[in-house]
PDB file of C-alpha atoms in Angstrom:
ATOM      1  CA  MET A   1     114.755 105.916 111.059  1.00  0.00           C
ATOM      2  CA  GLY A   2     113.359 104.187 114.006  1.00  0.00           C
ATOM      3  CA  GLN A   3     111.878 100.687 114.478  1.00  0.00           C
ATOM      4  CA  ALA A   4     108.248 101.769 113.919  1.00  0.00           C
ATOM      5  CA  ARG A   5     109.153 103.394 110.543  1.00  0.00           C
ATOM      6  CA  GLU A   6     111.090 100.410 109.413  1.00  0.00           C
ATOM      7  CA  VAL A   7     108.270  97.928 110.336  1.00  0.00           C
ATOM      8  CA  MET A   8     105.663 100.179 108.588  1.00  0.00           C
ATOM      9  CA  ASP A   9     107.788 100.271 105.380  1.00  0.00           C
ATOM     10  CA  ARG A  10     108.104  96.491 105.543  1.00  0.00           C
ATOM     11  CA  LEU A  11     104.366  96.208 105.947  1.00  0.00           C
ATOM     12  CA  THR A  12     103.705  98.381 102.933  1.00  0.00           C
ATOM     13  CA  GLU A  13     106.070  96.283 100.880  1.00  0.00           C
ATOM     14  CA  ALA A  14     104.470  93.004 102.041  1.00  0.00           C
ATOM     15  CA  ILE A  15     100.988  94.222 101.183  1.00  0.00           C
ATOM     16  CA  THR A  16     101.905  95.562  97.663  1.00  0.00           C
ATOM     17  CA  THR A  17     103.709  92.349  96.933  1.00  0.00           C
ATOM     18  CA  ALA A  18     100.829  90.233  98.400  1.00  0.00           C
ATOM     19  CA  ASP A  19     103.039  88.319 100.745  1.00  0.00           C
ATOM     20  CA  PRO A  20     100.826  86.959 103.588  1.00  0.00           C
ATOM     21  CA  LYS A  21     103.723  85.333 105.352  1.00  0.00           C
ATOM     22  CA  ALA A  22     105.671  88.597 105.577  1.00  0.00           C
ATOM     23  CA  ILE A  23     102.480  90.360 106.729  1.00  0.00           C
ATOM     24  CA  ALA A  24     101.946  87.782 109.473  1.00  0.00           C
ATOM     25  CA  GLU A  25     105.504  88.158 110.703  1.00  0.00           C
ATOM     26  CA  LEU A  26     105.064  91.834 111.259  1.00  0.00           C
ATOM     27  CA  TYR A  27     101.995  91.622 113.581  1.00  0.00           C
ATOM     28  CA  ALA A  28     101.970  90.493 117.196  1.00  0.00           C
ATOM     29  CA  GLN A  29      99.876  87.410 117.852  1.00  0.00           C
ATOM     30  CA  ASP A  30      97.354  89.520 119.836  1.00  0.00           C
ATOM     31  CA  ALA A  31      97.433  92.588 117.574  1.00  0.00           C
ATOM     32  CA  VAL A  32      94.318  94.721 116.984  1.00  0.00           C
ATOM     33  CA  ALA A  33      93.589  96.474 113.736  1.00  0.00           C
ATOM     34  CA  VAL A  34      90.715  98.871 112.860  1.00  0.00           C
ATOM     35  CA  THR A  35      89.664  99.380 109.259  1.00  0.00           C
ATOM     36  CA  PRO A  36      86.760 101.121 107.593  1.00  0.00           C
ATOM     37  CA  ASP A  37      85.518  98.041 105.803  1.00  0.00           C
ATOM     38  CA  GLY A  38      86.617  95.256 108.172  1.00  0.00           C
ATOM     39  CA  GLY A  39      85.817  96.905 111.491  1.00  0.00           C
ATOM     40  CA  GLU A  40      87.822  95.894 114.510  1.00  0.00           C
ATOM     41  CA  LEU A  41      89.981  92.851 113.910  1.00  0.00           C
ATOM     42  CA  HIS A  42      91.631  90.929 116.682  1.00  0.00           C
ATOM     43  CA  GLY A  43      94.619  88.705 116.328  1.00  0.00           C
ATOM     44  CA  ARG A  44      97.265  88.128 113.748  1.00  0.00           C
ATOM     45  CA  GLU A  45      95.238  85.570 111.733  1.00  0.00           C
ATOM     46  CA  ASN A  46      92.215  87.865 111.324  1.00  0.00           C
ATOM     47  CA  ILE A  47      94.396  90.778 110.236  1.00  0.00           C
ATOM     48  CA  VAL A  48      96.268  88.647 107.706  1.00  0.00           C
ATOM     49  CA  GLY A  49      92.944  87.425 106.452  1.00  0.00           C
ATOM     50  CA  TYR A  50      91.830  91.081 105.897  1.00  0.00           C
ATOM     51  CA  TRP A  51      94.938  91.819 103.924  1.00  0.00           C
ATOM     52  CA  ARG A  52      94.603  88.562 101.930  1.00  0.00           C
ATOM     53  CA  GLN A  53      91.137  89.637 100.806  1.00  0.00           C
ATOM     54  CA  MET A  54      92.364  93.040  99.764  1.00  0.00           C
ATOM     55  CA  THR A  55      95.386  91.686  97.812  1.00  0.00           C
ATOM     56  CA  GLU A  56      93.258  89.107  96.136  1.00  0.00           C
ATOM     57  CA  ALA A  57      90.755  91.749  95.070  1.00  0.00           C
ATOM     58  CA  VAL A  58      93.484  94.145  93.817  1.00  0.00           C
ATOM     59  CA  PRO A  59      96.487  91.919  93.248  1.00  0.00           C
ATOM     60  CA  ASP A  60      98.401  94.566  91.188  1.00  0.00           C
ATOM     61  CA  GLY A  61      98.092  97.233  93.902  1.00  0.00           C
ATOM     62  CA  SER A  62     100.678  99.845  94.293  1.00  0.00           C
ATOM     63  CA  TYR A  63     101.295 102.483  97.005  1.00  0.00           C
ATOM     64  CA  GLU A  64     102.454 106.037  96.488  1.00  0.00           C
ATOM     65  CA  PRO A  65     103.528 107.679  99.683  1.00  0.00           C
ATOM     66  CA  VAL A  66     102.485 111.274 100.262  1.00  0.00           C
ATOM     67  CA  HIS A  67     103.601 111.758 103.879  1.00  0.00           C
ATOM     68  CA  SER A  68     105.485 109.524 106.302  1.00  0.00           C
ATOM     69  CA  TYR A  69     106.039 110.235 109.978  1.00  0.00           C
ATOM     70  CA  GLU A  70     107.249 108.530 113.084  1.00  0.00           C
ATOM     71  CA  VAL A  71     106.314 109.539 116.587  1.00  0.00           C
ATOM     72  CA  GLY A  72     107.785 107.400 119.383  1.00  0.00           C
ATOM     73  CA  ASN A  73     106.793 103.830 118.611  1.00  0.00           C
ATOM     74  CA  THR A  74     104.141 104.772 116.043  1.00  0.00           C
ATOM     75  CA  ALA A  75     104.573 105.227 112.291  1.00  0.00           C
ATOM     76  CA  ILE A  76     102.002 107.222 110.284  1.00  0.00           C
ATOM     77  CA  ASP A  77     101.645 107.119 106.547  1.00  0.00           C
ATOM     78  CA  GLU A  78      99.464 109.014 104.226  1.00  0.00           C
ATOM     79  CA  GLY A  79      99.405 107.732 100.669  1.00  0.00           C
ATOM     80  CA  ILE A  80      97.471 106.648  97.625  1.00  0.00           C
ATOM     81  CA  PHE A  81      96.678 102.936  96.921  1.00  0.00           C
ATOM     82  CA  ARG A  82      96.122 102.214  93.240  1.00  0.00           C
ATOM     83  CA  GLY A  83      95.280  99.206  91.201  1.00  0.00           C
ATOM     84  CA  ARG A  84      92.709  97.303  89.200  1.00  0.00           C
ATOM     85  CA  ASN A  85      90.025  95.103  90.799  1.00  0.00           C
ATOM     86  CA  THR A  86      90.629  91.777  89.022  1.00  0.00           C
ATOM     87  CA  GLY A  87      89.836  89.419  91.998  1.00  0.00           C
ATOM     88  CA  PRO A  88      86.655  88.633  93.894  1.00  0.00           C
ATOM     89  CA  ILE A  89      85.535  91.172  96.485  1.00  0.00           C
ATOM     90  CA  GLN A  90      84.668  89.828  99.932  1.00  0.00           C
ATOM     91  CA  LEU A  91      81.762  91.690 101.682  1.00  0.00           C
ATOM     92  CA  PRO A  92      81.507  91.987 105.363  1.00  0.00           C
ATOM     93  CA  THR A  93      78.314  89.846 105.050  1.00  0.00           C
ATOM     94  CA  GLY A  94      80.416  86.903 103.804  1.00  0.00           C
ATOM     95  CA  GLU A  95      79.089  87.389 100.233  1.00  0.00           C
ATOM     96  CA  THR A  96      81.546  87.482  97.350  1.00  0.00           C
ATOM     97  CA  LEU A  97      81.158  89.725  94.384  1.00  0.00           C
ATOM     98  CA  PRO A  98      82.955  89.133  91.077  1.00  0.00           C
ATOM     99  CA  ALA A  99      85.708  91.453  90.063  1.00  0.00           C
ATOM    100  CA  THR A 100      84.583  94.701  88.540  1.00  0.00           C
ATOM    101  CA  GLN A 101      87.778  95.075  86.423  1.00  0.00           C
ATOM    102  CA  LYS A 102      87.723  98.847  87.436  1.00  0.00           C
ATOM    103  CA  GLU A 103      90.735 100.985  88.384  1.00  0.00           C
ATOM    104  CA  ILE A 104      90.805 102.371  91.904  1.00  0.00           C
ATOM    105  CA  SER A 105      92.816 105.199  93.425  1.00  0.00           C
ATOM    106  CA  ILE A 106      92.226 105.631  97.113  1.00  0.00           C
ATOM    107  CA  ARG A 107      93.904 108.132  99.397  1.00  0.00           C
ATOM    108  CA  GLY A 108      94.295 106.840 102.987  1.00  0.00           C
ATOM    109  CA  VAL A 109      96.096 107.112 106.283  1.00  0.00           C
ATOM    110  CA  ASP A 110      97.451 104.307 108.376  1.00  0.00           C
ATOM    111  CA  LEU A 111      99.052 104.198 111.845  1.00  0.00           C
ATOM    112  CA  ALA A 112     101.078 101.292 113.206  1.00  0.00           C
ATOM    113  CA  THR A 113     102.229 101.113 116.855  1.00  0.00           C
ATOM    114  CA  VAL A 114     105.145  98.758 117.319  1.00  0.00           C
ATOM    115  CA  ASP A 115     106.231  97.012 120.539  1.00  0.00           C
ATOM    116  CA  ASP A 116     109.793  96.515 121.760  1.00  0.00           C
ATOM    117  CA  SER A 117     110.072  93.182 119.869  1.00  0.00           C
ATOM    118  CA  GLY A 118     109.348  94.895 116.510  1.00  0.00           C
ATOM    119  CA  HIS A 119     105.738  93.670 116.100  1.00  0.00           C
ATOM    120  CA  ILE A 120     102.671  95.837 115.316  1.00  0.00           C
ATOM    121  CA  VAL A 121     100.364  95.641 118.309  1.00  0.00           C
ATOM    122  CA  ASP A 122      97.877  98.379 117.164  1.00  0.00           C
ATOM    123  CA  TYR A 123      96.999  99.249 113.552  1.00  0.00           C
ATOM    124  CA  ARG A 124      94.574 101.855 112.272  1.00  0.00           C
ATOM    125  CA  LEU A 125      93.627 102.281 108.606  1.00  0.00           C
ATOM    126  CA  TYR A 126      91.453 105.180 107.338  1.00  0.00           C
ATOM    127  CA  PHE A 127      90.072 105.668 103.885  1.00  0.00           C
ATOM    128  CA  ASP A 128      86.853 106.740 102.340  1.00  0.00           C
ATOM    129  CA  GLU A 129      84.952 103.528 101.886  1.00  0.00           C
ATOM    130  CA  MET A 130      82.187 105.270  99.868  1.00  0.00           C
ATOM    131  CA  GLU A 131      84.797 106.576  97.411  1.00  0.00           C
ATOM    132  CA  PHE A 132      86.249 103.074  97.147  1.00  0.00           C
ATOM    133  CA  LEU A 133      82.834 101.461  96.488  1.00  0.00           C
ATOM    134  CA  GLY A 134      82.005 104.251  93.941  1.00  0.00           C
ATOM    135  CA  GLN A 135      85.221 103.669  92.035  1.00  0.00           C
ATOM    136  CA  LEU A 136      84.279  99.969  91.842  1.00  0.00           C
ATOM    137  CA  GLY A 137      80.847 100.870  90.486  1.00  0.00           C
ATOM    138  CA  LEU A 138      79.153  99.222  93.530  1.00  0.00           C
ATOM    139  CA  LEU A 139      77.047 102.143  94.755  1.00  0.00           C
ATOM    140  CA  PRO A 140      73.444 102.535  93.562  1.00  0.00           C
ATOM    141  CA  PRO A 141      72.834 105.381  91.122  1.00  0.00           C
ATOM    142  CA  THR A 142      71.917 108.696  92.625  1.00  0.00           C
TER     143      THR A 142
END
């Protein structure tokens, strides 16, 4: 197992245990992250803020790995994030919605590129945001 794989595994653990300090320690100060719901995030503080919102919205979240890869200095994971929405949901507009109390199960892929010092410098997260909103009951009826 290489450094990128080890860092990605630590990130997954930090997210599922809602540990913002551990999350922060894994990202470079000038890291960039791209997510479906948060867009392009620049800097450690903004990325930690993104994860804080997610872990507050789904504090009991768990992760089931499906596939894990490492190519050079990049780790790639495919897995399923599950939990119940028991905390407020932050919208990109700045509005906050109350918890829906609904269960979610979202399949996603994330990639983390790690520098020589062991910090994530580039992070990409992909999941179906419409599926996520639908499971929360936040889409208009069709």
